[in-house]
Short mmCIF file of C-alpha atoms in Angstrom, two decimals:
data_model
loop_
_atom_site.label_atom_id
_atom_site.label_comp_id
_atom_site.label_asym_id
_atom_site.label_seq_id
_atom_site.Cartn_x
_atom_site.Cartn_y
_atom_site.Cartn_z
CA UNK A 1 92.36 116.72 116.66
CA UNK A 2 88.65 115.18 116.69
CA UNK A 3 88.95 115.03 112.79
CA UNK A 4 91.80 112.85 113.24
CA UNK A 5 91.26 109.06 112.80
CA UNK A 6 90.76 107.58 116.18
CA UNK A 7 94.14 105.46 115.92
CA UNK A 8 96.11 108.78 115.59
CA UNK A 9 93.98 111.04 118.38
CA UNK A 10 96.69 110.05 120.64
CA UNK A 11 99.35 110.67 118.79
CA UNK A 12 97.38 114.16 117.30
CA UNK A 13 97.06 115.06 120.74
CA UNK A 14 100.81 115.13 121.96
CA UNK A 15 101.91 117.01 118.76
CA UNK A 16 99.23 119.76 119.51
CA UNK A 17 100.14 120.07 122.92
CA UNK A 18 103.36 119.61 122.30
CA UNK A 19 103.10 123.16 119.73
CA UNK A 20 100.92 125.09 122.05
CA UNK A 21 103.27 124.65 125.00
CA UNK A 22 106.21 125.39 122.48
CA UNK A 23 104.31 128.73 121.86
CA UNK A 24 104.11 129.32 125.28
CA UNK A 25 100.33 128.61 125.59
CA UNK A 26 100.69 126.60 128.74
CA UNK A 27 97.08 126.48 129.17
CA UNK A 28 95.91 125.32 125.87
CA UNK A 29 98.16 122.55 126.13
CA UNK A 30 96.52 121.54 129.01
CA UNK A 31 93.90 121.70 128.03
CA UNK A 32 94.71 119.81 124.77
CA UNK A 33 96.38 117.45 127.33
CA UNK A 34 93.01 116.71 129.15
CA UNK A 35 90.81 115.72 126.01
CA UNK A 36 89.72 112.34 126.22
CA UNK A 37 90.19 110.18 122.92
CA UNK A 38 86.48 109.94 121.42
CA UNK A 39 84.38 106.35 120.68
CA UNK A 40 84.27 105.18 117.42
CA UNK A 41 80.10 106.33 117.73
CA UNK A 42 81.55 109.75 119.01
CA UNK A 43 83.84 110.06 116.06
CA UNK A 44 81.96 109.05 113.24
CA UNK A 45 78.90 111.57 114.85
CA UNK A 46 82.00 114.27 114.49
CA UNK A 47 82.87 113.15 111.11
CA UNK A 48 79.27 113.84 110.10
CA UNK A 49 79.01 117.07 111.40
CA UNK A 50 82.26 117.90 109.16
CA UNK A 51 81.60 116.17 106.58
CA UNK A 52 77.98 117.01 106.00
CA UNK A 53 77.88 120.95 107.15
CA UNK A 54 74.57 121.51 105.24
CA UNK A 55 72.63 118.28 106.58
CA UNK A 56 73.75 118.80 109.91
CA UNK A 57 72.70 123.02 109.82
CA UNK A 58 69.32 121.40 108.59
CA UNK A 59 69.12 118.53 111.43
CA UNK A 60 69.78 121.42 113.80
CA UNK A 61 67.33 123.02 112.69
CA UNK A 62 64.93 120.12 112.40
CA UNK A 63 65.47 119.56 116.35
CA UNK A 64 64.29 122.59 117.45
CA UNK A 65 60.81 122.77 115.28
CA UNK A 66 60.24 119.33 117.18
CA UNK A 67 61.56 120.33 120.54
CA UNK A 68 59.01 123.28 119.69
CA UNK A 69 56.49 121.14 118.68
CA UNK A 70 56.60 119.43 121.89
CA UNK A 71 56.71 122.24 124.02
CA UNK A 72 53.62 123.33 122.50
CA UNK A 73 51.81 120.25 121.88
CA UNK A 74 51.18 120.24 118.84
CA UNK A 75 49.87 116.74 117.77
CA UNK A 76 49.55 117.44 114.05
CA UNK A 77 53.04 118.92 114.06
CA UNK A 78 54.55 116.74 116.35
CA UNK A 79 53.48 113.70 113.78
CA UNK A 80 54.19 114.95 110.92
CA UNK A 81 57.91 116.18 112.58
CA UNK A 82 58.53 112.69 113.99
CA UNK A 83 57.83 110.80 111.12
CA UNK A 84 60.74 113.37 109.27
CA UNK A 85 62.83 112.55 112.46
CA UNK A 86 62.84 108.74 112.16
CA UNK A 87 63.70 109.14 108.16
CA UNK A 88 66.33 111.69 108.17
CA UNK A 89 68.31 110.07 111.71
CA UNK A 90 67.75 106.40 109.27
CA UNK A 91 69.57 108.75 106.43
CA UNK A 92 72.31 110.64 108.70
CA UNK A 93 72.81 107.25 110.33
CA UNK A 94 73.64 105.57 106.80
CA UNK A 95 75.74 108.57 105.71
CA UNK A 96 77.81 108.85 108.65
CA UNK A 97 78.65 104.57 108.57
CA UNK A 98 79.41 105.81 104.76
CA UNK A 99 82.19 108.33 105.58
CA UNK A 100 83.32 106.18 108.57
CA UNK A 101 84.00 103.38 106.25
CA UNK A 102 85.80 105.91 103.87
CA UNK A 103 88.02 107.04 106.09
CA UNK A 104 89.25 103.15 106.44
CA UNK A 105 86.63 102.61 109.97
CA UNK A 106 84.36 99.77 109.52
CA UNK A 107 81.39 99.80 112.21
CA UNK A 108 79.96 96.91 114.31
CA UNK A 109 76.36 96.98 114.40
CA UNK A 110 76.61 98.10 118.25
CA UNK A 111 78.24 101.53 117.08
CA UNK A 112 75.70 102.28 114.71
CA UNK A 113 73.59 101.85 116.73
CA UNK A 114 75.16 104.41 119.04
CA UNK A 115 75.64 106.87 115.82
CA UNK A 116 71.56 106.56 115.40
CA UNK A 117 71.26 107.07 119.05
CA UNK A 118 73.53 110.28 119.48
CA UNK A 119 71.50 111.34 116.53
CA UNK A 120 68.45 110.96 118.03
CA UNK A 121 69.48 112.54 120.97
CA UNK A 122 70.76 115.70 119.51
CA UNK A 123 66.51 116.11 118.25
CA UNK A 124 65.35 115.50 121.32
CA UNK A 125 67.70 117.66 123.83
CA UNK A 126 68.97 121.29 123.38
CA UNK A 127 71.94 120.28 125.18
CA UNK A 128 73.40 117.17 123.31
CA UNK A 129 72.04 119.48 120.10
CA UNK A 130 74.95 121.95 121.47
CA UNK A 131 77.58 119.39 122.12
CA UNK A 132 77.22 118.08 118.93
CA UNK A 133 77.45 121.21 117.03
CA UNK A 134 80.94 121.62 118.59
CA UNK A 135 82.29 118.61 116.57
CA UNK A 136 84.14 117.12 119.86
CA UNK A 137 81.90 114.46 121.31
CA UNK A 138 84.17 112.19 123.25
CA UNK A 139 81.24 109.55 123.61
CA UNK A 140 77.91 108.83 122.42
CA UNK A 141 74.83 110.69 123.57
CA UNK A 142 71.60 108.80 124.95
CA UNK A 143 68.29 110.26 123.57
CA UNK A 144 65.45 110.47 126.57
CA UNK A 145 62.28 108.33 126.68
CA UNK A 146 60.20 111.03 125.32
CA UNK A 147 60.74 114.72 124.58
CA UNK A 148 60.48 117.16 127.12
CA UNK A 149 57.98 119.69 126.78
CA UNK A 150 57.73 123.35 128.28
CA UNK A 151 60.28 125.94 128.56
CA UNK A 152 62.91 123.79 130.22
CA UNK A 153 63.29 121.76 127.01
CA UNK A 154 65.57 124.79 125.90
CA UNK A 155 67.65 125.34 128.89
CA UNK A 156 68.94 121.91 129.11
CA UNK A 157 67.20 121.08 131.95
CA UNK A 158 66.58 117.61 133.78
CA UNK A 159 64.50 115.74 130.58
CA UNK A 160 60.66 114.36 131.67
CA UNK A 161 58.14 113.85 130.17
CA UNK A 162 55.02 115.81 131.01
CA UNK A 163 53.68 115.11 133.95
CA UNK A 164 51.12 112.62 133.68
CA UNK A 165 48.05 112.43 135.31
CA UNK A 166 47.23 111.26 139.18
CA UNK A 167 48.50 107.90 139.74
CA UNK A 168 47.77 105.08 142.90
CA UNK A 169 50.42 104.77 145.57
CA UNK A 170 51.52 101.54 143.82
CA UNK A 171 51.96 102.92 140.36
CA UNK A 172 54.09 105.90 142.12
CA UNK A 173 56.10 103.15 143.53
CA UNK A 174 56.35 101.07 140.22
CA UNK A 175 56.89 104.18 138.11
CA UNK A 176 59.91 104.71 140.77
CA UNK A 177 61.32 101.61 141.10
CA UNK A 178 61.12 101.73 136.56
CA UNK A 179 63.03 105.53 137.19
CA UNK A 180 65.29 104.53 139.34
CA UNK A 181 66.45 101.21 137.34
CA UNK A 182 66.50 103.19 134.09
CA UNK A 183 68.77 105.75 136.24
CA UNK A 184 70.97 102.60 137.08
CA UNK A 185 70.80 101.55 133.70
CA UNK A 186 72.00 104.92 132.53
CA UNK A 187 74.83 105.28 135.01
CA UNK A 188 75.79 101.74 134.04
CA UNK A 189 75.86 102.42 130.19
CA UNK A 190 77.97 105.30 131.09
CA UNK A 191 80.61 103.38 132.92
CA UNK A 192 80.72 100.95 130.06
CA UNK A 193 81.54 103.71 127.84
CA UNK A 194 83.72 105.32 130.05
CA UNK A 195 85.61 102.09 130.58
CA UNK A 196 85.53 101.39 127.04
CA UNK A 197 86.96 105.00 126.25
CA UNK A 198 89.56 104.08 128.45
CA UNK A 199 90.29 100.63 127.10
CA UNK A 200 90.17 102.17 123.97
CA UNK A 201 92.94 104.85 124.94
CA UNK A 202 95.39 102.52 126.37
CA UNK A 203 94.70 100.08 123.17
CA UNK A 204 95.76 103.81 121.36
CA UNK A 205 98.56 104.08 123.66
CA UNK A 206 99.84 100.39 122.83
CA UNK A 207 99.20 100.74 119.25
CA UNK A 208 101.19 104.01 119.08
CA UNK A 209 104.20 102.17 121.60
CA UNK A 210 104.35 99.45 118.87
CA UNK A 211 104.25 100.96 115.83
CA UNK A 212 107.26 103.55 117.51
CA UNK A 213 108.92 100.60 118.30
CA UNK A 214 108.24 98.65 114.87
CA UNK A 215 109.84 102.16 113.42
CA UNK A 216 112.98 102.30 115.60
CA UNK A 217 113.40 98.99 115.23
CA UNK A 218 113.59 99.28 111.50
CA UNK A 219 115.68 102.38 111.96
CA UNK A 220 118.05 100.59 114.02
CA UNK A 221 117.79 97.73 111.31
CA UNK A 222 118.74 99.99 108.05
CA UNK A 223 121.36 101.99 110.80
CA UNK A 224 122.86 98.56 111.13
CA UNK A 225 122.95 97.96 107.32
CA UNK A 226 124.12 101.01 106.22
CA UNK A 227 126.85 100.62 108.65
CA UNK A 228 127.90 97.09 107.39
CA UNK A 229 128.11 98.67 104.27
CA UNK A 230 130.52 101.51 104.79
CA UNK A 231 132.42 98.86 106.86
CA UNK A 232 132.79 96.64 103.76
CA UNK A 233 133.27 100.03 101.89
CA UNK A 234 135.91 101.01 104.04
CA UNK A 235 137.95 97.68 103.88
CA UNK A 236 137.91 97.84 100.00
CA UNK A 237 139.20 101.54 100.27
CA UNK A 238 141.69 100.35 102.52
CA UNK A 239 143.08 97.08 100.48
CA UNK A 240 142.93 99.30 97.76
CA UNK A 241 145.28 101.75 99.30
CA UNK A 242 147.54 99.25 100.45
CA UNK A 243 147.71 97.72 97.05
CA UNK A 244 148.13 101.33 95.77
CA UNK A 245 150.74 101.67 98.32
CA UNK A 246 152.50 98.17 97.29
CA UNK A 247 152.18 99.45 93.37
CA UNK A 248 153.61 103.22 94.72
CA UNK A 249 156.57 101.36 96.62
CA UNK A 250 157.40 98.80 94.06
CA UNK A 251 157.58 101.86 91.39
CA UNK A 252 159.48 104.03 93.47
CA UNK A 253 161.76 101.09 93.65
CA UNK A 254 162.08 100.38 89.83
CA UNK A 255 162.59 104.09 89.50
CA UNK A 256 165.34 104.20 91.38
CA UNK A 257 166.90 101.04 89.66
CA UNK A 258 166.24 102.95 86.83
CA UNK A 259 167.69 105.78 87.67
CA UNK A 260 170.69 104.23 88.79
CA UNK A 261 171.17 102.37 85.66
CA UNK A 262 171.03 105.72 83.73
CA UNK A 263 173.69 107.18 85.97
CA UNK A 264 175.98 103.83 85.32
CA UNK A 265 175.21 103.92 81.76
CA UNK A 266 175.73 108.03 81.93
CA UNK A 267 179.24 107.08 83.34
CA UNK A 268 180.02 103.88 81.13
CA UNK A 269 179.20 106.74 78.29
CA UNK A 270 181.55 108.94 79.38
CA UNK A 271 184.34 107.02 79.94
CA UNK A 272 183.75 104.91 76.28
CA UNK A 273 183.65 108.84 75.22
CA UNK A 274 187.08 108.92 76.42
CA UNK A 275 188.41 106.13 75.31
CA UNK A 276 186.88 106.71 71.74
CA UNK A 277 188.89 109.94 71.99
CA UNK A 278 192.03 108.87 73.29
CA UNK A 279 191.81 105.69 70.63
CA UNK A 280 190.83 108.44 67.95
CA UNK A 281 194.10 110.70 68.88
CA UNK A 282 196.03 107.09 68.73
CA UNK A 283 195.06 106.31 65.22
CA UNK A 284 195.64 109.78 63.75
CA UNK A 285 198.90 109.31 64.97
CA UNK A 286 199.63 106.14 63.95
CA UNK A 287 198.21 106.80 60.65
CA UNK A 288 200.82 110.09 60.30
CA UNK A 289 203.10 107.69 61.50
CA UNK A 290 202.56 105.36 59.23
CA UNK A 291 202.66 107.67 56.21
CA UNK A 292 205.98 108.84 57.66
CA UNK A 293 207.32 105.03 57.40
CA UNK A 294 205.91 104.27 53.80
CA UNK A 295 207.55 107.59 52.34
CA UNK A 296 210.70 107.11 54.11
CA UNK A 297 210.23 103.54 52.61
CA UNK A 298 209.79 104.89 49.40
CA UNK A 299 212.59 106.91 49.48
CA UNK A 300 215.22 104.71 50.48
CA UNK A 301 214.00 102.39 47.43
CA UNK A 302 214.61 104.70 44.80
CA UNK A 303 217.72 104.94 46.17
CA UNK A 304 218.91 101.62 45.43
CA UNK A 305 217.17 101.65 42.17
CA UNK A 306 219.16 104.44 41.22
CA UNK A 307 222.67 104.53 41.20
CA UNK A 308 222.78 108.32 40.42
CA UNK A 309 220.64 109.38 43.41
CA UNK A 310 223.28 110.59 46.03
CA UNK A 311 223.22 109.28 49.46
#
């Protein structure tokens, strides 16, 4: 979820909580639920710590030799360790703006400054060394003035300075008066980041509305499409059933004229059959007929012809 981009950390969020309460892990959803969307300077610190596992065992480690070195006060080691401090956070500060702008993130000069200063921070304190290492900084980490030395430096207690040597009354006071307005200062950057976070997470939230709306609207969009088109789809089918119909109807119809001239022409066949026969039997008789008359013709010639032919 903190790998995510911070544009999709919303919308990462809901589908994690979403599957942990779906497998009945009611309180890792809520707790999923409760995690704040980082900074930009939160996330790219996160991205670094992924992206750079090696660099970021090796800045660990780095921390605690100085935190060491301060507890002890050692001078020589303290130098030499600060000097390494200032050039690897300037190196770790340019490769996490590197993978921020890989990952399509473009920072102002504000959040890198906040990258250099979480970085910073996680040298001089045990405890923002320990948040960091988790990879789910929600907001950038302030380093303090000076590192701590002793064996509180470890335990993550209240950061001062050591304690410096026996002041007036009115240095007290001034040296107050500077606590208490860094203090205010402090609590004031906070705010700003907290309100920012939240600006931030409703800018998410609006982005996310948006862009769901942008997609249903072009859902609805194609929807509506796709409907015109089986609508136009449907018509044709239906004009050309009807003309299929008209074409079935007006061939049924010849078929039966058809079929009704084949039975009148079956009929007229049968009755010319007749006739032929009837006509047929006619002639044969009229021909027999006739041969009867010529003969009978014949015969009664030769009988005039010849006088000795009895009657």
């Amino acid at each position: 979820m903190y790998g995510a981009p911070p544009s999709a950390f919303v919308t990462r969020r809901a589908e994690l909580a979403l599957a942990a309460k779906s497998d009945g892990r009611a309180d890792d959803a809520r707790r999923i639920r409760a995690a704040r969307r980082p900074t930009l300077a939160a996330w790219t610190a996160n991205l670094l710590l992924r992206a750079e596992p090696e660099e970021s065992r090796r800045f660990l480690e780095l921390g605690r030799a100085l935190r060491e070195a301060y507890r002890s006060l050692d001078a020589t080691a303290i130098g030499e360790l600060s000097e390494q401090r200032r050039r690897i956070v300037a190196a770790l500060t340019r490769q996490a703006v590197q993978h921020a702008r890989d990952a399509g993130q473009r920072l102002s000069d504000s959040v890198r400054q906040d990258v250099e200063s979480t970085l910073r921070a996680v040298l001089a304190d045990a405890q923002a060394a320990d948040q960091w290492a988790t990879g789910r900084l929600e907001s950038a980490l302030i380093p303090p003035s000076d590192f701590p030395s002793g064996p509180a430096a470890e335990a993550g207690t209240p950061r001062q300075p050591p304690p410096p040597p026996t002041r007036s009354r009115p240095q007290d006071e001034l040296a107050e008066r500077r606590r208490q307005r860094q203090e205010r200062l402090e609590q004031a950057r906070t705010a700003a980041e907290e309100a920012q976070r939240r600006l931030d997470d409703r800018r998410a939230d609006h982005q996310d509305a948006d862009t769901a709306l942008r997609r249903a609207q072009d859902r609805q969009g194609q929807a509506e499409r796709q409907q015109d088109d089986a609508q136009r789809q449907l018509t044709a089918a239906e004009e050309q059933l009807r003309q299929a119909q008209e074409t079935h109807r007006t061939a049924q119809e010849q078929l039966n004229e058809a079929q009704e001239d084949l039975r009148h022409a079956a009929r007229d066949r049968r009755e010319a059959e007749r006739r032929a026969h009837t006509t047929a039997e006619a002639l044969t008789h009229a021909e027999q007929e006739a041969r009867e008359a010529t003969q009978q013709l014949k015969r009664l010639t030769r009988r005039r012809t010849d006088p000795s032919e009895k009657p």
